[in-house]
Amino acid sequence: AAGDNSMFYTLPELVDGVALTASMSPGSGTTATHGSVGVVYTGVEGLTLKYGTGDSGATSAEITSTTMYASYAIGSFTLAVSNTENDKEGAVNREVDAYQLAYTVTDAMSVTYGSETFETEGAATDEEVAKIGVSYTTGGMTISAGAIESKGAGNDAALKTNRWNLDLSFAF
């Protein structure tokens, strides 16, 4: 099963604001050994930078994934962007670009807007997903709502959907 005999290690902080992690899942038989590494930098107030890379999948269909992420918070605003590339051996590669802008109205209320683009190698149409959301917290209860629009699902230009969500959660 996934995770059997896996190791995950967080290295002690080398420099202020720099954290390193590494993981390894040993293979057996025809299954390859997989590993990943990540680094996080938080040395500037409000700024978070992340980078991670790792591999997974069967020996003949290995996937190498790399993610880069940056976010910056100033005042009530937070902007985040990310890019993930999945390079698949013997298959189609995929890349995801995303961004999100969040505004904290009060300690109890926030509004967010985000967008993701899924680009599949060789596909004429990219998947595009956009969401706007709002959340309100009072005591141990949070209520949130959102509207989601997607275009090009499954890389098919004719597929478009609009959805909404309403969530209520309690913390005890």
PDB file of C-alpha atoms in Angstrom:
ATOM      1  CA  ALA A   1       0.000   0.000   0.000  1.00  0.00           C
ATOM      2  CA  ALA A   2       1.088   3.586  -0.568  1.00  0.00           C
ATOM      3  CA  GLY A   3       3.129   4.903   2.312  1.00  0.00           C
ATOM      4  CA  ASP A   4       4.401   1.513   3.548  1.00  0.00           C
ATOM      5  CA  ASN A   5       7.989   1.889   4.776  1.00  0.00           C
ATOM      6  CA  SER A   6       8.075   5.526   3.638  1.00  0.00           C
ATOM      7  CA  MET A   7      10.363   8.042   5.309  1.00  0.00           C
ATOM      8  CA  PHE A   8       9.705  11.760   5.700  1.00  0.00           C
ATOM      9  CA  TYR A   9      12.328  14.047   7.171  1.00  0.00           C
ATOM     10  CA  THR A  10      12.262  17.736   8.028  1.00  0.00           C
ATOM     11  CA  LEU A  11      15.767  19.104   8.360  1.00  0.00           C
ATOM     12  CA  PRO A  12      16.561  21.515  11.178  1.00  0.00           C
ATOM     13  CA  GLU A  13      16.335  25.152  10.093  1.00  0.00           C
ATOM     14  CA  LEU A  14      19.611  25.965   8.307  1.00  0.00           C
ATOM     15  CA  VAL A  15      19.120  29.697   7.901  1.00  0.00           C
ATOM     16  CA  ASP A  16      16.391  31.913   9.343  1.00  0.00           C
ATOM     17  CA  GLY A  17      13.239  31.360   7.328  1.00  0.00           C
ATOM     18  CA  VAL A  18      14.480  28.347   5.296  1.00  0.00           C
ATOM     19  CA  ALA A  19      12.982  24.880   5.856  1.00  0.00           C
ATOM     20  CA  LEU A  20      13.942  21.749   3.910  1.00  0.00           C
ATOM     21  CA  THR A  21      12.036  18.466   3.686  1.00  0.00           C
ATOM     22  CA  ALA A  22      12.771  15.163   1.997  1.00  0.00           C
ATOM     23  CA  SER A  23      10.865  11.928   1.584  1.00  0.00           C
ATOM     24  CA  MET A  24      11.526   8.493   0.156  1.00  0.00           C
ATOM     25  CA  SER A  25       9.288   5.534  -0.528  1.00  0.00           C
ATOM     26  CA  PRO A  26      11.333   2.400  -1.260  1.00  0.00           C
ATOM     27  CA  GLY A  27      10.391   0.206  -4.175  1.00  0.00           C
ATOM     28  CA  SER A  28      10.111  -3.547  -4.245  1.00  0.00           C
ATOM     29  CA  GLY A  29      10.008  -6.003  -7.086  1.00  0.00           C
ATOM     30  CA  THR A  30       8.965  -4.069 -10.188  1.00  0.00           C
ATOM     31  CA  THR A  31       8.070  -0.934  -8.231  1.00  0.00           C
ATOM     32  CA  ALA A  32      10.638   1.874  -8.355  1.00  0.00           C
ATOM     33  CA  THR A  33      11.891   3.809  -5.342  1.00  0.00           C
ATOM     34  CA  HIS A  34      10.421   7.308  -5.270  1.00  0.00           C
ATOM     35  CA  GLY A  35      11.714  10.437  -3.619  1.00  0.00           C
ATOM     36  CA  SER A  36      10.871  14.081  -3.202  1.00  0.00           C
ATOM     37  CA  VAL A  37      12.441  17.231  -1.802  1.00  0.00           C
ATOM     38  CA  GLY A  38      11.000  20.593  -0.865  1.00  0.00           C
ATOM     39  CA  VAL A  39      12.177  23.965   0.350  1.00  0.00           C
ATOM     40  CA  VAL A  40      10.167  26.785   1.965  1.00  0.00           C
ATOM     41  CA  TYR A  41      11.403  30.328   2.498  1.00  0.00           C
ATOM     42  CA  THR A  42       9.609  32.698   4.890  1.00  0.00           C
ATOM     43  CA  GLY A  43      12.488  35.077   5.728  1.00  0.00           C
ATOM     44  CA  VAL A  44      10.708  38.259   4.582  1.00  0.00           C
ATOM     45  CA  GLU A  45       7.577  39.391   6.410  1.00  0.00           C
ATOM     46  CA  GLY A  46       4.468  38.512   4.406  1.00  0.00           C
ATOM     47  CA  LEU A  47       6.396  36.533   1.760  1.00  0.00           C
ATOM     48  CA  THR A  48       6.284  32.748   1.344  1.00  0.00           C
ATOM     49  CA  LEU A  49       8.219  30.937  -1.396  1.00  0.00           C
ATOM     50  CA  LYS A  50       7.980  27.171  -1.940  1.00  0.00           C
ATOM     51  CA  TYR A  51       9.625  24.732  -4.329  1.00  0.00           C
ATOM     52  CA  GLY A  52       9.158  20.991  -4.468  1.00  0.00           C
ATOM     53  CA  THR A  53       9.971  18.172  -6.829  1.00  0.00           C
ATOM     54  CA  GLY A  54       9.413  14.445  -6.711  1.00  0.00           C
ATOM     55  CA  ASP A  55       8.690  11.340  -8.711  1.00  0.00           C
ATOM     56  CA  SER A  56       5.997   8.681  -8.618  1.00  0.00           C
ATOM     57  CA  GLY A  57       4.379   6.042 -10.798  1.00  0.00           C
ATOM     58  CA  ALA A  58       5.421   2.685 -12.204  1.00  0.00           C
ATOM     59  CA  THR A  59       8.939   2.195 -13.556  1.00  0.00           C
ATOM     60  CA  SER A  60       7.782   2.399 -17.187  1.00  0.00           C
ATOM     61  CA  ALA A  61       5.366   5.301 -16.555  1.00  0.00           C
ATOM     62  CA  GLU A  62       7.196   7.467 -14.042  1.00  0.00           C
ATOM     63  CA  ILE A  63       5.867  10.948 -13.323  1.00  0.00           C
ATOM     64  CA  THR A  64       8.166  13.778 -12.261  1.00  0.00           C
ATOM     65  CA  SER A  65       6.245  16.619 -10.636  1.00  0.00           C
ATOM     66  CA  THR A  66       7.651  20.058  -9.882  1.00  0.00           C
ATOM     67  CA  THR A  67       5.763  22.829  -8.086  1.00  0.00           C
ATOM     68  CA  MET A  68       6.737  26.460  -7.508  1.00  0.00           C
ATOM     69  CA  TYR A  69       4.626  28.702  -5.284  1.00  0.00           C
ATOM     70  CA  ALA A  70       4.822  32.303  -4.089  1.00  0.00           C
ATOM     71  CA  SER A  71       2.501  34.331  -1.891  1.00  0.00           C
ATOM     72  CA  TYR A  72       2.734  37.812  -0.479  1.00  0.00           C
ATOM     73  CA  ALA A  73       0.483  39.323   2.158  1.00  0.00           C
ATOM     74  CA  ILE A  74       0.345  43.049   2.740  1.00  0.00           C
ATOM     75  CA  GLY A  75      -2.339  44.636   4.850  1.00  0.00           C
ATOM     76  CA  SER A  76      -5.664  42.961   4.128  1.00  0.00           C
ATOM     77  CA  PHE A  77      -4.571  41.532   0.768  1.00  0.00           C
ATOM     78  CA  THR A  78      -2.828  38.255  -0.050  1.00  0.00           C
ATOM     79  CA  LEU A  79      -1.760  37.319  -3.585  1.00  0.00           C
ATOM     80  CA  ALA A  80      -0.625  33.785  -4.370  1.00  0.00           C
ATOM     81  CA  VAL A  81       0.608  32.218  -7.624  1.00  0.00           C
ATOM     82  CA  SER A  82       1.755  28.690  -8.409  1.00  0.00           C
ATOM     83  CA  ASN A  83       2.937  26.528 -11.266  1.00  0.00           C
ATOM     84  CA  THR A  84       2.996  22.730 -11.332  1.00  0.00           C
ATOM     85  CA  GLU A  85       4.482  20.624 -14.128  1.00  0.00           C
ATOM     86  CA  ASN A  86       3.873  16.884 -14.436  1.00  0.00           C
ATOM     87  CA  ASP A  87       6.280  15.230 -16.855  1.00  0.00           C
ATOM     88  CA  LYS A  88       5.038  11.720 -17.589  1.00  0.00           C
ATOM     89  CA  GLU A  89       7.308   9.133 -19.142  1.00  0.00           C
ATOM     90  CA  GLY A  90       5.578   7.617 -22.161  1.00  0.00           C
ATOM     91  CA  ALA A  91       2.444   9.752 -21.719  1.00  0.00           C
ATOM     92  CA  VAL A  92       1.078  13.273 -22.109  1.00  0.00           C
ATOM     93  CA  ASN A  93       2.599  16.007 -19.921  1.00  0.00           C
ATOM     94  CA  ARG A  94       0.436  18.481 -18.022  1.00  0.00           C
ATOM     95  CA  GLU A  95       0.998  21.925 -16.511  1.00  0.00           C
ATOM     96  CA  VAL A  96      -1.185  23.859 -14.055  1.00  0.00           C
ATOM     97  CA  ASP A  97      -0.925  27.628 -13.512  1.00  0.00           C
ATOM     98  CA  ALA A  98      -2.943  29.151 -10.686  1.00  0.00           C
ATOM     99  CA  TYR A  99      -3.398  32.417  -8.846  1.00  0.00           C
ATOM    100  CA  GLN A 100      -5.557  33.657  -5.998  1.00  0.00           C
ATOM    101  CA  LEU A 101      -6.282  37.067  -4.535  1.00  0.00           C
ATOM    102  CA  ALA A 102      -7.756  37.201  -1.037  1.00  0.00           C
ATOM    103  CA  TYR A 103      -9.075  40.217   0.817  1.00  0.00           C
ATOM    104  CA  THR A 104      -9.732  40.108   4.549  1.00  0.00           C
ATOM    105  CA  VAL A 105     -12.671  42.443   5.110  1.00  0.00           C
ATOM    106  CA  THR A 106     -12.692  41.982   8.902  1.00  0.00           C
ATOM    107  CA  ASP A 107     -11.295  39.391  11.310  1.00  0.00           C
ATOM    108  CA  ALA A 108     -14.498  37.434  10.652  1.00  0.00           C
ATOM    109  CA  MET A 109     -15.035  37.910   6.892  1.00  0.00           C
ATOM    110  CA  SER A 110     -12.940  37.359   3.777  1.00  0.00           C
ATOM    111  CA  VAL A 111     -13.444  37.365   0.012  1.00  0.00           C
ATOM    112  CA  THR A 112     -11.314  35.406  -2.489  1.00  0.00           C
ATOM    113  CA  TYR A 113     -10.979  35.093  -6.245  1.00  0.00           C
ATOM    114  CA  GLY A 114      -8.884  32.430  -7.896  1.00  0.00           C
ATOM    115  CA  SER A 115      -8.183  30.987 -11.310  1.00  0.00           C
ATOM    116  CA  GLU A 116      -6.492  27.818 -12.579  1.00  0.00           C
ATOM    117  CA  THR A 117      -5.472  26.827 -16.089  1.00  0.00           C
ATOM    118  CA  PHE A 118      -4.759  23.156 -16.870  1.00  0.00           C
ATOM    119  CA  GLU A 119      -2.665  22.791 -20.008  1.00  0.00           C
ATOM    120  CA  THR A 120      -2.338  19.304 -21.481  1.00  0.00           C
ATOM    121  CA  GLU A 121       0.400  18.769 -24.046  1.00  0.00           C
ATOM    122  CA  GLY A 122      -1.047  18.445 -27.550  1.00  0.00           C
ATOM    123  CA  ALA A 123      -4.580  19.529 -26.575  1.00  0.00           C
ATOM    124  CA  ALA A 124      -6.121  22.393 -28.544  1.00  0.00           C
ATOM    125  CA  THR A 125      -8.181  23.565 -25.549  1.00  0.00           C
ATOM    126  CA  ASP A 126      -6.991  24.268 -22.009  1.00  0.00           C
ATOM    127  CA  GLU A 127      -9.186  23.679 -18.965  1.00  0.00           C
ATOM    128  CA  GLU A 128      -9.899  26.941 -17.153  1.00  0.00           C
ATOM    129  CA  VAL A 129     -11.519  27.170 -13.722  1.00  0.00           C
ATOM    130  CA  ALA A 130     -12.396  30.387 -11.874  1.00  0.00           C
ATOM    131  CA  LYS A 131     -13.947  30.759  -8.424  1.00  0.00           C
ATOM    132  CA  ILE A 132     -15.096  33.618  -6.266  1.00  0.00           C
ATOM    133  CA  GLY A 133     -15.882  32.953  -2.642  1.00  0.00           C
ATOM    134  CA  VAL A 134     -16.783  34.581   0.637  1.00  0.00           C
ATOM    135  CA  SER A 135     -16.565  33.257   4.190  1.00  0.00           C
ATOM    136  CA  TYR A 136     -17.770  34.474   7.569  1.00  0.00           C
ATOM    137  CA  THR A 137     -16.695  33.102  10.947  1.00  0.00           C
ATOM    138  CA  THR A 138     -18.367  33.722  14.263  1.00  0.00           C
ATOM    139  CA  GLY A 139     -17.520  31.787  17.397  1.00  0.00           C
ATOM    140  CA  GLY A 140     -16.933  28.192  16.355  1.00  0.00           C
ATOM    141  CA  MET A 141     -19.004  28.396  13.171  1.00  0.00           C
ATOM    142  CA  THR A 142     -17.923  29.248   9.620  1.00  0.00           C
ATOM    143  CA  ILE A 143     -20.283  29.738   6.710  1.00  0.00           C
ATOM    144  CA  SER A 144     -18.875  30.058   3.207  1.00  0.00           C
ATOM    145  CA  ALA A 145     -20.271  30.376  -0.283  1.00  0.00           C
ATOM    146  CA  GLY A 146     -18.730  30.300  -3.725  1.00  0.00           C
ATOM    147  CA  ALA A 147     -19.432  30.380  -7.436  1.00  0.00           C
ATOM    148  CA  ILE A 148     -17.309  28.281  -9.797  1.00  0.00           C
ATOM    149  CA  GLU A 149     -17.086  28.521 -13.568  1.00  0.00           C
ATOM    150  CA  SER A 150     -15.193  26.016 -15.693  1.00  0.00           C
ATOM    151  CA  LYS A 151     -14.469  26.027 -19.397  1.00  0.00           C
ATOM    152  CA  GLY A 152     -12.871  23.317 -21.498  1.00  0.00           C
ATOM    153  CA  ALA A 153     -13.265  20.473 -18.991  1.00  0.00           C
ATOM    154  CA  GLY A 154     -11.393  17.418 -20.239  1.00  0.00           C
ATOM    155  CA  ASN A 155      -9.824  19.709 -22.875  1.00  0.00           C
ATOM    156  CA  ASP A 156     -13.172  19.876 -24.703  1.00  0.00           C
ATOM    157  CA  ALA A 157     -14.026  23.443 -25.779  1.00  0.00           C
ATOM    158  CA  ALA A 158     -17.770  22.643 -25.743  1.00  0.00           C
ATOM    159  CA  LEU A 159     -17.827  21.699 -22.042  1.00  0.00           C
ATOM    160  CA  LYS A 160     -18.706  24.603 -19.764  1.00  0.00           C
ATOM    161  CA  THR A 161     -20.164  24.425 -16.271  1.00  0.00           C
ATOM    162  CA  ASN A 162     -21.275  26.823 -13.578  1.00  0.00           C
ATOM    163  CA  ARG A 163     -21.630  25.632 -10.008  1.00  0.00           C
ATOM    164  CA  TRP A 164     -22.068  27.118  -6.582  1.00  0.00           C
ATOM    165  CA  ASN A 165     -21.429  25.879  -3.086  1.00  0.00           C
ATOM    166  CA  LEU A 166     -22.655  26.719   0.392  1.00  0.00           C
ATOM    167  CA  ASP A 167     -20.780  25.271   3.361  1.00  0.00           C
ATOM    168  CA  LEU A 168     -21.341  25.366   7.096  1.00  0.00           C
ATOM    169  CA  SER A 169     -18.777  24.008   9.528  1.00  0.00           C
ATOM    170  CA  PHE A 170     -18.533  23.861  13.292  1.00  0.00           C
ATOM    171  CA  ALA A 171     -15.458  23.699  15.529  1.00  0.00           C
ATOM    172  CA  PHE A 172     -15.876  22.140  18.934  1.00  0.00           C
TER     173      PHE A 172
END
